PDB file of C-alpha atoms in Angstrom:
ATOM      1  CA  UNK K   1       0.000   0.000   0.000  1.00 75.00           C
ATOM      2  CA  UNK K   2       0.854   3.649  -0.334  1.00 79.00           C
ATOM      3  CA  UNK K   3       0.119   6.399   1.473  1.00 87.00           C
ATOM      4  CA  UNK K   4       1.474  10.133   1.611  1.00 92.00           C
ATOM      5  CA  UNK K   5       1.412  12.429   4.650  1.00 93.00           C
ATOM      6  CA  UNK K   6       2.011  16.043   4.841  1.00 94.00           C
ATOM      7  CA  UNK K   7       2.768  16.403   8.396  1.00 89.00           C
ATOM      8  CA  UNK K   8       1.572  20.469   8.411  1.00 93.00           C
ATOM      9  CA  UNK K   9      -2.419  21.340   7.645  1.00 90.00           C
ATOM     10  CA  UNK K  10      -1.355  24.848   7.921  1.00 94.00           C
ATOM     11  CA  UNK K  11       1.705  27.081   8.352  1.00 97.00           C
ATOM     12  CA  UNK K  12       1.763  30.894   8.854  1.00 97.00           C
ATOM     13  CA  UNK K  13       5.028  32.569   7.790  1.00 97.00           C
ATOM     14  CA  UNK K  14       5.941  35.941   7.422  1.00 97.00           C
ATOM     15  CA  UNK K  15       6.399  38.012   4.185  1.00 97.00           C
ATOM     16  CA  UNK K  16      10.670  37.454   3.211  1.00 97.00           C
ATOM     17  CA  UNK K  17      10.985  34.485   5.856  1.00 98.00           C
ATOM     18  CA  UNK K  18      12.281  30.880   4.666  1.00 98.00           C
ATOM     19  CA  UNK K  19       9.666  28.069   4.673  1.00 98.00           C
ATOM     20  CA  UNK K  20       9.528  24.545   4.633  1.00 97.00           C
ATOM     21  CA  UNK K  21       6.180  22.045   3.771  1.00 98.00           C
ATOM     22  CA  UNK K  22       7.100  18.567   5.003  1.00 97.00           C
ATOM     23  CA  UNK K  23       6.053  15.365   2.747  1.00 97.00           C
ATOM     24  CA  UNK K  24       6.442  11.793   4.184  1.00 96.00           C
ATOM     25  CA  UNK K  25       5.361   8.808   1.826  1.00 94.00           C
ATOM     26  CA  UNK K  26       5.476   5.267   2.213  1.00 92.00           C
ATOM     27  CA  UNK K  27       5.264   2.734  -0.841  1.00 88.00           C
ATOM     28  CA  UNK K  28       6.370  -0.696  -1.110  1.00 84.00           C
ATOM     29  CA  UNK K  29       7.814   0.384  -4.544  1.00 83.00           C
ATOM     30  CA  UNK K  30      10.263   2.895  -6.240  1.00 82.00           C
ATOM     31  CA  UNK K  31       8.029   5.923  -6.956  1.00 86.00           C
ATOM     32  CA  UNK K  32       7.867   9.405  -8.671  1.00 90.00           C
ATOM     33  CA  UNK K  33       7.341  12.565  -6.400  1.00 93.00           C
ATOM     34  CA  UNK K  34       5.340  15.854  -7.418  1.00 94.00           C
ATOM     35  CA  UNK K  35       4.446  18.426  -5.292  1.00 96.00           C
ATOM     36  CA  UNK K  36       1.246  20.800  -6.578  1.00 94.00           C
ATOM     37  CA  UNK K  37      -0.365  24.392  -5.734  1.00 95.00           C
ATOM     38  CA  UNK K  38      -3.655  25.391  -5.481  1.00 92.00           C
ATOM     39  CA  UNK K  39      -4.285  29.145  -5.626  1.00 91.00           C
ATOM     40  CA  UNK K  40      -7.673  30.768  -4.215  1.00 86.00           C
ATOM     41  CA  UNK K  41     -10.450  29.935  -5.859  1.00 81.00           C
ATOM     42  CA  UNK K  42      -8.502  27.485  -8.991  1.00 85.00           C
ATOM     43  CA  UNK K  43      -7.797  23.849  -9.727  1.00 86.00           C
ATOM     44  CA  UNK K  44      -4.543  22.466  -8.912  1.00 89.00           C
ATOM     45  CA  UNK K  45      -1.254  23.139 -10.740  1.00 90.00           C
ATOM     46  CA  UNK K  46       2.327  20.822 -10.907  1.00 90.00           C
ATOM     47  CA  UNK K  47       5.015  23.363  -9.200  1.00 94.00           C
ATOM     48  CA  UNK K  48       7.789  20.765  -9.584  1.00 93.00           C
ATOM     49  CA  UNK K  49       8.769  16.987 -10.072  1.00 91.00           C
ATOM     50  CA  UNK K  50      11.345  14.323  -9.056  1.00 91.00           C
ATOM     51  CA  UNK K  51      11.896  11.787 -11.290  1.00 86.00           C
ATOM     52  CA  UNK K  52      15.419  10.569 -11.015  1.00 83.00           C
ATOM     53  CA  UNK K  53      19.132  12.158 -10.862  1.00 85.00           C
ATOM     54  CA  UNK K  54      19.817  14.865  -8.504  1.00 86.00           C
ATOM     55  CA  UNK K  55      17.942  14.680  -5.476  1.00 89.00           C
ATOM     56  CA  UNK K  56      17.195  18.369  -5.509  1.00 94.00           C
ATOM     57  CA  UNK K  57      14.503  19.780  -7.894  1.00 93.00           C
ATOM     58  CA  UNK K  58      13.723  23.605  -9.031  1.00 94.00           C
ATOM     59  CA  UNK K  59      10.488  23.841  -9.702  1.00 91.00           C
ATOM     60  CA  UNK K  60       8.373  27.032 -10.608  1.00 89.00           C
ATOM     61  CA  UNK K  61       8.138  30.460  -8.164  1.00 91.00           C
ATOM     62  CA  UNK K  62      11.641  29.721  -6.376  1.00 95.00           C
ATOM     63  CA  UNK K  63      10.334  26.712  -4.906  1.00 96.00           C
ATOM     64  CA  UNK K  64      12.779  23.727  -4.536  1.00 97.00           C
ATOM     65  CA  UNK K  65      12.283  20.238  -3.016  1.00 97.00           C
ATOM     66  CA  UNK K  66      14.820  17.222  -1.933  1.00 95.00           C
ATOM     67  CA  UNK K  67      14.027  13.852  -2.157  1.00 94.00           C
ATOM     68  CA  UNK K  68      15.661  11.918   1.153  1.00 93.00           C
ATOM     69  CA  UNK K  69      15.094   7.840   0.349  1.00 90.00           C
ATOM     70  CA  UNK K  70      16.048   6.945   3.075  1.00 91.00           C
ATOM     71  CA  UNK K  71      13.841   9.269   5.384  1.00 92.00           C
ATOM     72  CA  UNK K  72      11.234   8.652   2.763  1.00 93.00           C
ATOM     73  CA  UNK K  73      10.580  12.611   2.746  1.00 95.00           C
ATOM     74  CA  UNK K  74      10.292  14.866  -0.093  1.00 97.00           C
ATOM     75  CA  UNK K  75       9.685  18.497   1.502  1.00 97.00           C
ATOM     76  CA  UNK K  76       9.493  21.439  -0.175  1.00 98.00           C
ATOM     77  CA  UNK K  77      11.248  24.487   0.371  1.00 98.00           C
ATOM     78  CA  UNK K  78      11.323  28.728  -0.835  1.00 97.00           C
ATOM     79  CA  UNK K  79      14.571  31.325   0.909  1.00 97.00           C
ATOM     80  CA  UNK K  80      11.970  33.661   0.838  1.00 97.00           C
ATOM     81  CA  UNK K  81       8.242  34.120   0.520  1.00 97.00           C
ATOM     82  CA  UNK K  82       6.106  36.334  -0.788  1.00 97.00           C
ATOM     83  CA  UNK K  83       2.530  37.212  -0.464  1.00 96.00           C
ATOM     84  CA  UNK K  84       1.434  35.740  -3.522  1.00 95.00           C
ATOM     85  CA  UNK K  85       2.628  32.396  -2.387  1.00 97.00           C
ATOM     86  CA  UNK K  86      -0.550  31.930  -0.315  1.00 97.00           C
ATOM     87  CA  UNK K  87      -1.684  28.522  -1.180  1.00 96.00           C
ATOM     88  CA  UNK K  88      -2.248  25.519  -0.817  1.00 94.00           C
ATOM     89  CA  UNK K  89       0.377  23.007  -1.414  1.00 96.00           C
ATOM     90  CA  UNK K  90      -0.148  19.308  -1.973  1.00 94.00           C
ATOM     91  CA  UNK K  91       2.174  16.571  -2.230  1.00 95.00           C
ATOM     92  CA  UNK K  92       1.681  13.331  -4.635  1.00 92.00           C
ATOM     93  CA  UNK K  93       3.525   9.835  -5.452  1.00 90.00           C
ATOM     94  CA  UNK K  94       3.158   8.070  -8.697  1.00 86.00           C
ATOM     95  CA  UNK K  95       3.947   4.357  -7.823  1.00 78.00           C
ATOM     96  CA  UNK K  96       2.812   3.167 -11.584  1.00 69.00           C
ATOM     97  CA  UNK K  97       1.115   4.140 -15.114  1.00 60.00           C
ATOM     98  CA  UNK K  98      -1.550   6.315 -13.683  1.00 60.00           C
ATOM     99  CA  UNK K  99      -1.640   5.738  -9.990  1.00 71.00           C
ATOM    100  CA  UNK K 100      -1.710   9.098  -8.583  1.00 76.00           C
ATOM    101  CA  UNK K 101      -2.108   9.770  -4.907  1.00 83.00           C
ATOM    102  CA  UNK K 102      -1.777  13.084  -3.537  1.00 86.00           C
ATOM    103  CA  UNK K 103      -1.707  14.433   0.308  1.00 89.00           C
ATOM    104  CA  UNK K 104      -4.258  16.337   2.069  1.00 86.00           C
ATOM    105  CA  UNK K 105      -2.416  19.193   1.477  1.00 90.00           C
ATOM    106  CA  UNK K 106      -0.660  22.240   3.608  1.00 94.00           C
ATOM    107  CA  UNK K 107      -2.234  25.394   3.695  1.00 94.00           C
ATOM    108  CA  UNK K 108       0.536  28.242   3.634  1.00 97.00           C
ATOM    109  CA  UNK K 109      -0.351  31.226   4.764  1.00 97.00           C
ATOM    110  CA  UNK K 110       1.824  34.566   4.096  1.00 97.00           C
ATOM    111  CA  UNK K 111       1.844  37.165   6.745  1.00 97.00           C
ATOM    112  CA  UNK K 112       2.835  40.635   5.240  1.00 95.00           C
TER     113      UNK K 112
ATOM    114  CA  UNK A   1      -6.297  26.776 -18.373  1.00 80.00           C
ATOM    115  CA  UNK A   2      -5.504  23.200 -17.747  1.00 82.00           C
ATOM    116  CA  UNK A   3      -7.583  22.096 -20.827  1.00 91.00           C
ATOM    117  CA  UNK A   4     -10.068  19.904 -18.423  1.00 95.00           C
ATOM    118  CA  UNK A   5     -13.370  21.446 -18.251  1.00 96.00           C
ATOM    119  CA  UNK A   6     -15.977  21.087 -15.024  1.00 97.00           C
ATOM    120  CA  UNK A   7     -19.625  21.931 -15.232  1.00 97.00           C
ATOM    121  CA  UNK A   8     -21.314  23.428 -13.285  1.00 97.00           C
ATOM    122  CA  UNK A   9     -19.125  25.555 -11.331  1.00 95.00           C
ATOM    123  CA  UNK A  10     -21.388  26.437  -8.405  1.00 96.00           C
ATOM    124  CA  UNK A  11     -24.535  23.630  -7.685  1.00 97.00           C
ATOM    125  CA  UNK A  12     -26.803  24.670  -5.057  1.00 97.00           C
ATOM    126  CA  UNK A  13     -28.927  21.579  -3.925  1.00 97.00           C
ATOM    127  CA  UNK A  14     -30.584  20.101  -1.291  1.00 97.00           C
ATOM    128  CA  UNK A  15     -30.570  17.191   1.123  1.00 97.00           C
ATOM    129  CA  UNK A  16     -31.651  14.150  -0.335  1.00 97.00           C
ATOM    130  CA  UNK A  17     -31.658  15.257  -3.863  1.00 97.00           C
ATOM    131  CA  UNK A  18     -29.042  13.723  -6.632  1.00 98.00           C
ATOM    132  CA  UNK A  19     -26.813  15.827  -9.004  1.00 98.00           C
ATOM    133  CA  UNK A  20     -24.320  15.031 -11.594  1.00 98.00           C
ATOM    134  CA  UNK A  21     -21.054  16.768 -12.228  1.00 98.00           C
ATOM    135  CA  UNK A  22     -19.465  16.502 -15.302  1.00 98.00           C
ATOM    136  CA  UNK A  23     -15.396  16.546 -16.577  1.00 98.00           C
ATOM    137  CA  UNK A  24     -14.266  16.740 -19.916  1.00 97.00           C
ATOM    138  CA  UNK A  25     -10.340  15.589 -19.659  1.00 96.00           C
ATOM    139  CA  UNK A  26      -8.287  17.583 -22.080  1.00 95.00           C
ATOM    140  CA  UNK A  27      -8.011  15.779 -25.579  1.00 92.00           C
ATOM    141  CA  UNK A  28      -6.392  12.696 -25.684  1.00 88.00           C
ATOM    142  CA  UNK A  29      -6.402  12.283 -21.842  1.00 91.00           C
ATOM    143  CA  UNK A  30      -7.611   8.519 -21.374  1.00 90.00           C
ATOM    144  CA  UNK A  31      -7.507   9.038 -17.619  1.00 91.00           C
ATOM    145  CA  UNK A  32     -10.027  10.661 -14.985  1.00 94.00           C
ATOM    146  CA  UNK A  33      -9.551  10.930 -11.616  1.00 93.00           C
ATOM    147  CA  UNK A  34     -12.072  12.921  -9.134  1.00 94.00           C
ATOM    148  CA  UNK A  35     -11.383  14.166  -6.005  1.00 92.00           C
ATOM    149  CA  UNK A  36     -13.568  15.861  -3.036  1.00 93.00           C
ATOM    150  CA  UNK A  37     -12.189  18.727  -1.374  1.00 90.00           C
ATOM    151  CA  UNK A  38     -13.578  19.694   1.913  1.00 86.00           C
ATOM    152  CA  UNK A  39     -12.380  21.729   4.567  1.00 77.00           C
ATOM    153  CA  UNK A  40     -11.940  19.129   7.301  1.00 76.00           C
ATOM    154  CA  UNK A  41     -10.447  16.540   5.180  1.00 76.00           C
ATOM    155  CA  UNK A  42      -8.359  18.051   2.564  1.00 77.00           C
ATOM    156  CA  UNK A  43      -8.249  16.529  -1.128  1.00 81.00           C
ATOM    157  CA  UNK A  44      -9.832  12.986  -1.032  1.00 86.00           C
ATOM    158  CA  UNK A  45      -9.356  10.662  -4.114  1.00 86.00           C
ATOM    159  CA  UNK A  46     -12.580   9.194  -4.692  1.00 92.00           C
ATOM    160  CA  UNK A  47     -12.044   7.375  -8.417  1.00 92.00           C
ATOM    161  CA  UNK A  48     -10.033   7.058 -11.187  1.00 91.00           C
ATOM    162  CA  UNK A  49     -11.177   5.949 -15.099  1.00 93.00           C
ATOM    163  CA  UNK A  50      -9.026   4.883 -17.634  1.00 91.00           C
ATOM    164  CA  UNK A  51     -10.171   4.408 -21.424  1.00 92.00           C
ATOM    165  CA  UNK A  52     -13.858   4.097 -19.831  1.00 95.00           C
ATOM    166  CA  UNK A  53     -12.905   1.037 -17.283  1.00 94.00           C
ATOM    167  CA  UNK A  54     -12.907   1.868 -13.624  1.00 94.00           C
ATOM    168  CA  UNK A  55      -8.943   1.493 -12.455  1.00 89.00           C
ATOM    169  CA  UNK A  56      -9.319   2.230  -8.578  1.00 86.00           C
ATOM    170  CA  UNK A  57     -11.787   3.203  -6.067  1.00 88.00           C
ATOM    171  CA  UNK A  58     -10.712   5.548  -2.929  1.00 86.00           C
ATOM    172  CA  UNK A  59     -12.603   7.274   0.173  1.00 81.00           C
ATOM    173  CA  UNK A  60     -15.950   7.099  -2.523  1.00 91.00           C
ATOM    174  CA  UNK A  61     -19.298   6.386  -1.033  1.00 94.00           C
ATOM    175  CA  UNK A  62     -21.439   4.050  -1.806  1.00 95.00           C
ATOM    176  CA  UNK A  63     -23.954   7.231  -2.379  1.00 97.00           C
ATOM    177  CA  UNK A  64     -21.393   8.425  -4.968  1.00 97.00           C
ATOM    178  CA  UNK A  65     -20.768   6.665  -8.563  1.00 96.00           C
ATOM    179  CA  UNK A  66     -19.336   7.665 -11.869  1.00 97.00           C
ATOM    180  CA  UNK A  67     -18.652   6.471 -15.556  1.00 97.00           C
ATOM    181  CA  UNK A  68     -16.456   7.329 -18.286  1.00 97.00           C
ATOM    182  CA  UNK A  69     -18.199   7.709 -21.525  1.00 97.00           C
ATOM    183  CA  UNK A  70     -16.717   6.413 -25.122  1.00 96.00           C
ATOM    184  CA  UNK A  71     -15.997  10.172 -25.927  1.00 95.00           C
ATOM    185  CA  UNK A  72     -13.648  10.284 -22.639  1.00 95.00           C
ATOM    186  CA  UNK A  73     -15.427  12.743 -20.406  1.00 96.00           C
ATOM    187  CA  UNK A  74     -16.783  11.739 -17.042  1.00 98.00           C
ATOM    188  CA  UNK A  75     -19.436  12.099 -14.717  1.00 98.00           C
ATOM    189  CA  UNK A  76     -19.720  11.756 -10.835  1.00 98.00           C
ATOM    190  CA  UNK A  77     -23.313  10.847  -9.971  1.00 98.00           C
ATOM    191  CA  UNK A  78     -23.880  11.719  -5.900  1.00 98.00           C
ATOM    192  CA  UNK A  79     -27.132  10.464  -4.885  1.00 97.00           C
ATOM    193  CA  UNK A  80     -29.042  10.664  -1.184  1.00 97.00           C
ATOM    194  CA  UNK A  81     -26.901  14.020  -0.650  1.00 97.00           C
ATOM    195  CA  UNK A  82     -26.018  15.131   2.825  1.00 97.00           C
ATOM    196  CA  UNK A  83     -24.743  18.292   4.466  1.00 96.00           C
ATOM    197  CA  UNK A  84     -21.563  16.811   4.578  1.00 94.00           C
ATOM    198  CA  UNK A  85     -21.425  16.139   0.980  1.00 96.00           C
ATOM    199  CA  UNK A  86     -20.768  20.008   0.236  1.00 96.00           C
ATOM    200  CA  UNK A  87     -17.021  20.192  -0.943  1.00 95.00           C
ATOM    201  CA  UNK A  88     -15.093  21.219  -4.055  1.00 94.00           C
ATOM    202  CA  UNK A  89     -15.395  18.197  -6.459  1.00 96.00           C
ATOM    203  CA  UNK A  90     -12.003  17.975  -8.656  1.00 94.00           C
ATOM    204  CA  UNK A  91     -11.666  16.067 -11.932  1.00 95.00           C
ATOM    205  CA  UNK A  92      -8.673  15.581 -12.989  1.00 93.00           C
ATOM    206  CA  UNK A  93      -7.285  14.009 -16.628  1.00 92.00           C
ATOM    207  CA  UNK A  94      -3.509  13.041 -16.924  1.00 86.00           C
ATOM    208  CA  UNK A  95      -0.748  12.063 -19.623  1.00 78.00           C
ATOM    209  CA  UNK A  96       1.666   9.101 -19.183  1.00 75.00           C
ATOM    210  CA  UNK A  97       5.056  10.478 -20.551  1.00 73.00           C
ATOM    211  CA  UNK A  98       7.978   8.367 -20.333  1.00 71.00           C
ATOM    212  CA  UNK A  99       6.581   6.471 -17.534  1.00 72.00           C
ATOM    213  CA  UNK A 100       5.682   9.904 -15.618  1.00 75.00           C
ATOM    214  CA  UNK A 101       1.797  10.783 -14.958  1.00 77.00           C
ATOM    215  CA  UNK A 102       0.954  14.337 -15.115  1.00 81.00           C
ATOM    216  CA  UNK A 103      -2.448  15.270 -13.670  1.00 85.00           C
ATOM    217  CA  UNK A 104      -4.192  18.292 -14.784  1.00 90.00           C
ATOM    218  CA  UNK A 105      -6.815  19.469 -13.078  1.00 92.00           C
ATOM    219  CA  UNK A 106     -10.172  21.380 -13.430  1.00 94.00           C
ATOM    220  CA  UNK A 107     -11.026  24.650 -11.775  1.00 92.00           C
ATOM    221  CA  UNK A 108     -13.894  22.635  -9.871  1.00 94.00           C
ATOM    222  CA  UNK A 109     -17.592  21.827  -8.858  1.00 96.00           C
ATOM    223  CA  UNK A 110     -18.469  23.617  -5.668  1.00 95.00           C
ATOM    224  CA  UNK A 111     -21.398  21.638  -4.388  1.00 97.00           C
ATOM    225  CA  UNK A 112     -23.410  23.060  -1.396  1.00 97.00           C
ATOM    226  CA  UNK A 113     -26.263  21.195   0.545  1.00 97.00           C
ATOM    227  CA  UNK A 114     -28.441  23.098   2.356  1.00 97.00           C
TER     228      UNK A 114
END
Protein backbone atom coordinates (compact mmCIF):
# COMPACT_ATOMS: atom_id res chain seq x y z
CA UNK A 1 0.00 0.00 0.00
CA UNK A 2 0.85 3.65 -0.33
CA UNK A 3 0.12 6.40 1.47
CA UNK A 4 1.47 10.13 1.61
CA UNK A 5 1.41 12.43 4.65
CA UNK A 6 2.01 16.04 4.84
CA UNK A 7 2.77 16.40 8.40
CA UNK A 8 1.57 20.47 8.41
CA UNK A 9 -2.42 21.34 7.65
CA UNK A 10 -1.35 24.85 7.92
CA UNK A 11 1.71 27.08 8.35
CA UNK A 12 1.76 30.89 8.85
CA UNK A 13 5.03 32.57 7.79
CA UNK A 14 5.94 35.94 7.42
CA UNK A 15 6.40 38.01 4.18
CA UNK A 16 10.67 37.45 3.21
CA UNK A 17 10.98 34.48 5.86
CA UNK A 18 12.28 30.88 4.67
CA UNK A 19 9.67 28.07 4.67
CA UNK A 20 9.53 24.55 4.63
CA UNK A 21 6.18 22.04 3.77
CA UNK A 22 7.10 18.57 5.00
CA UNK A 23 6.05 15.36 2.75
CA UNK A 24 6.44 11.79 4.18
CA UNK A 25 5.36 8.81 1.83
CA UNK A 26 5.48 5.27 2.21
CA UNK A 27 5.26 2.73 -0.84
CA UNK A 28 6.37 -0.70 -1.11
CA UNK A 29 7.81 0.38 -4.54
CA UNK A 30 10.26 2.89 -6.24
CA UNK A 31 8.03 5.92 -6.96
CA UNK A 32 7.87 9.41 -8.67
CA UNK A 33 7.34 12.57 -6.40
CA UNK A 34 5.34 15.85 -7.42
CA UNK A 35 4.45 18.43 -5.29
CA UNK A 36 1.25 20.80 -6.58
CA UNK A 37 -0.36 24.39 -5.73
CA UNK A 38 -3.66 25.39 -5.48
CA UNK A 39 -4.29 29.14 -5.63
CA UNK A 40 -7.67 30.77 -4.22
CA UNK A 41 -10.45 29.94 -5.86
CA UNK A 42 -8.50 27.48 -8.99
CA UNK A 43 -7.80 23.85 -9.73
CA UNK A 44 -4.54 22.47 -8.91
CA UNK A 45 -1.25 23.14 -10.74
CA UNK A 46 2.33 20.82 -10.91
CA UNK A 47 5.02 23.36 -9.20
CA UNK A 48 7.79 20.77 -9.58
CA UNK A 49 8.77 16.99 -10.07
CA UNK A 50 11.34 14.32 -9.06
CA UNK A 51 11.90 11.79 -11.29
CA UNK A 52 15.42 10.57 -11.02
CA UNK A 53 19.13 12.16 -10.86
CA UNK A 54 19.82 14.86 -8.50
CA UNK A 55 17.94 14.68 -5.48
CA UNK A 56 17.19 18.37 -5.51
CA UNK A 57 14.50 19.78 -7.89
CA UNK A 58 13.72 23.61 -9.03
CA UNK A 59 10.49 23.84 -9.70
CA UNK A 60 8.37 27.03 -10.61
CA UNK A 61 8.14 30.46 -8.16
CA UNK A 62 11.64 29.72 -6.38
CA UNK A 63 10.33 26.71 -4.91
CA UNK A 64 12.78 23.73 -4.54
CA UNK A 65 12.28 20.24 -3.02
CA UNK A 66 14.82 17.22 -1.93
CA UNK A 67 14.03 13.85 -2.16
CA UNK A 68 15.66 11.92 1.15
CA UNK A 69 15.09 7.84 0.35
CA UNK A 70 16.05 6.95 3.08
CA UNK A 71 13.84 9.27 5.38
CA UNK A 72 11.23 8.65 2.76
CA UNK A 73 10.58 12.61 2.75
CA UNK A 74 10.29 14.87 -0.09
CA UNK A 75 9.68 18.50 1.50
CA UNK A 76 9.49 21.44 -0.18
CA UNK A 77 11.25 24.49 0.37
CA UNK A 78 11.32 28.73 -0.84
CA UNK A 79 14.57 31.32 0.91
CA UNK A 80 11.97 33.66 0.84
CA UNK A 81 8.24 34.12 0.52
CA UNK A 82 6.11 36.33 -0.79
CA UNK A 83 2.53 37.21 -0.46
CA UNK A 84 1.43 35.74 -3.52
CA UNK A 85 2.63 32.40 -2.39
CA UNK A 86 -0.55 31.93 -0.31
CA UNK A 87 -1.68 28.52 -1.18
CA UNK A 88 -2.25 25.52 -0.82
CA UNK A 89 0.38 23.01 -1.41
CA UNK A 90 -0.15 19.31 -1.97
CA UNK A 91 2.17 16.57 -2.23
CA UNK A 92 1.68 13.33 -4.63
CA UNK A 93 3.52 9.83 -5.45
CA UNK A 94 3.16 8.07 -8.70
CA UNK A 95 3.95 4.36 -7.82
CA UNK A 96 2.81 3.17 -11.58
CA UNK A 97 1.11 4.14 -15.11
CA UNK A 98 -1.55 6.31 -13.68
CA UNK A 99 -1.64 5.74 -9.99
CA UNK A 100 -1.71 9.10 -8.58
CA UNK A 101 -2.11 9.77 -4.91
CA UNK A 102 -1.78 13.08 -3.54
CA UNK A 103 -1.71 14.43 0.31
CA UNK A 104 -4.26 16.34 2.07
CA UNK A 105 -2.42 19.19 1.48
CA UNK A 106 -0.66 22.24 3.61
CA UNK A 107 -2.23 25.39 3.69
CA UNK A 108 0.54 28.24 3.63
CA UNK A 109 -0.35 31.23 4.76
CA UNK A 110 1.82 34.57 4.10
CA UNK A 111 1.84 37.17 6.74
CA UNK A 112 2.84 40.64 5.24
CA UNK B 1 -6.30 26.78 -18.37
CA UNK B 2 -5.50 23.20 -17.75
CA UNK B 3 -7.58 22.10 -20.83
CA UNK B 4 -10.07 19.90 -18.42
CA UNK B 5 -13.37 21.45 -18.25
CA UNK B 6 -15.98 21.09 -15.02
CA UNK B 7 -19.63 21.93 -15.23
CA UNK B 8 -21.31 23.43 -13.29
CA UNK B 9 -19.13 25.55 -11.33
CA UNK B 10 -21.39 26.44 -8.40
CA UNK B 11 -24.54 23.63 -7.69
CA UNK B 12 -26.80 24.67 -5.06
CA UNK B 13 -28.93 21.58 -3.93
CA UNK B 14 -30.58 20.10 -1.29
CA UNK B 15 -30.57 17.19 1.12
CA UNK B 16 -31.65 14.15 -0.34
CA UNK B 17 -31.66 15.26 -3.86
CA UNK B 18 -29.04 13.72 -6.63
CA UNK B 19 -26.81 15.83 -9.00
CA UNK B 20 -24.32 15.03 -11.59
CA UNK B 21 -21.05 16.77 -12.23
CA UNK B 22 -19.47 16.50 -15.30
CA UNK B 23 -15.40 16.55 -16.58
CA UNK B 24 -14.27 16.74 -19.92
CA UNK B 25 -10.34 15.59 -19.66
CA UNK B 26 -8.29 17.58 -22.08
CA UNK B 27 -8.01 15.78 -25.58
CA UNK B 28 -6.39 12.70 -25.68
CA UNK B 29 -6.40 12.28 -21.84
CA UNK B 30 -7.61 8.52 -21.37
CA UNK B 31 -7.51 9.04 -17.62
CA UNK B 32 -10.03 10.66 -14.98
CA UNK B 33 -9.55 10.93 -11.62
CA UNK B 34 -12.07 12.92 -9.13
CA UNK B 35 -11.38 14.17 -6.01
CA UNK B 36 -13.57 15.86 -3.04
CA UNK B 37 -12.19 18.73 -1.37
CA UNK B 38 -13.58 19.69 1.91
CA UNK B 39 -12.38 21.73 4.57
CA UNK B 40 -11.94 19.13 7.30
CA UNK B 41 -10.45 16.54 5.18
CA UNK B 42 -8.36 18.05 2.56
CA UNK B 43 -8.25 16.53 -1.13
CA UNK B 44 -9.83 12.99 -1.03
CA UNK B 45 -9.36 10.66 -4.11
CA UNK B 46 -12.58 9.19 -4.69
CA UNK B 47 -12.04 7.38 -8.42
CA UNK B 48 -10.03 7.06 -11.19
CA UNK B 49 -11.18 5.95 -15.10
CA UNK B 50 -9.03 4.88 -17.63
CA UNK B 51 -10.17 4.41 -21.42
CA UNK B 52 -13.86 4.10 -19.83
CA UNK B 53 -12.90 1.04 -17.28
CA UNK B 54 -12.91 1.87 -13.62
CA UNK B 55 -8.94 1.49 -12.46
CA UNK B 56 -9.32 2.23 -8.58
CA UNK B 57 -11.79 3.20 -6.07
CA UNK B 58 -10.71 5.55 -2.93
CA UNK B 59 -12.60 7.27 0.17
CA UNK B 60 -15.95 7.10 -2.52
CA UNK B 61 -19.30 6.39 -1.03
CA UNK B 62 -21.44 4.05 -1.81
CA UNK B 63 -23.95 7.23 -2.38
CA UNK B 64 -21.39 8.42 -4.97
CA UNK B 65 -20.77 6.66 -8.56
CA UNK B 66 -19.34 7.66 -11.87
CA UNK B 67 -18.65 6.47 -15.56
CA UNK B 68 -16.46 7.33 -18.29
CA UNK B 69 -18.20 7.71 -21.53
CA UNK B 70 -16.72 6.41 -25.12
CA UNK B 71 -16.00 10.17 -25.93
CA UNK B 72 -13.65 10.28 -22.64
CA UNK B 73 -15.43 12.74 -20.41
CA UNK B 74 -16.78 11.74 -17.04
CA UNK B 75 -19.44 12.10 -14.72
CA UNK B 76 -19.72 11.76 -10.84
CA UNK B 77 -23.31 10.85 -9.97
CA UNK B 78 -23.88 11.72 -5.90
CA UNK B 79 -27.13 10.46 -4.88
CA UNK B 80 -29.04 10.66 -1.18
CA UNK B 81 -26.90 14.02 -0.65
CA UNK B 82 -26.02 15.13 2.83
CA UNK B 83 -24.74 18.29 4.47
CA UNK B 84 -21.56 16.81 4.58
CA UNK B 85 -21.42 16.14 0.98
CA UNK B 86 -20.77 20.01 0.24
CA UNK B 87 -17.02 20.19 -0.94
CA UNK B 88 -15.09 21.22 -4.06
CA UNK B 89 -15.40 18.20 -6.46
CA UNK B 90 -12.00 17.98 -8.66
CA UNK B 91 -11.67 16.07 -11.93
CA UNK B 92 -8.67 15.58 -12.99
CA UNK B 93 -7.29 14.01 -16.63
CA UNK B 94 -3.51 13.04 -16.92
CA UNK B 95 -0.75 12.06 -19.62
CA UNK B 96 1.67 9.10 -19.18
CA UNK B 97 5.06 10.48 -20.55
CA UNK B 98 7.98 8.37 -20.33
CA UNK B 99 6.58 6.47 -17.53
CA UNK B 100 5.68 9.90 -15.62
CA UNK B 101 1.80 10.78 -14.96
CA UNK B 102 0.95 14.34 -15.11
CA UNK B 103 -2.45 15.27 -13.67
CA UNK B 104 -4.19 18.29 -14.78
CA UNK B 105 -6.82 19.47 -13.08
CA UNK B 106 -10.17 21.38 -13.43
CA UNK B 107 -11.03 24.65 -11.78
CA UNK B 108 -13.89 22.64 -9.87
CA UNK B 109 -17.59 21.83 -8.86
CA UNK B 110 -18.47 23.62 -5.67
CA UNK B 111 -21.40 21.64 -4.39
CA UNK B 112 -23.41 23.06 -1.40
CA UNK B 113 -26.26 21.19 0.54
CA UNK B 114 -28.44 23.10 2.36
Amino acid sequence: AQSVTQLDSQVPVFEEAPVELRCNYSSSVSVYLFWYVQYPNQGLQLLLKYLSGSTLVKGINGFEAEFNKSQTSFHLRKPSVHISDTAEYFCAIQTGANNLFFGTGTRLTVIP
Amino acid sequence: DSGVTQTPKHLITATGQRVTLRCSPRSGDLSVYWYQQSLDQGLQFLIHYYNGEERAKGNILERFSAQQFPDLHSELNLSSLELGDSALYFCASSVVSGGVTEAFFGQGTRLTVV
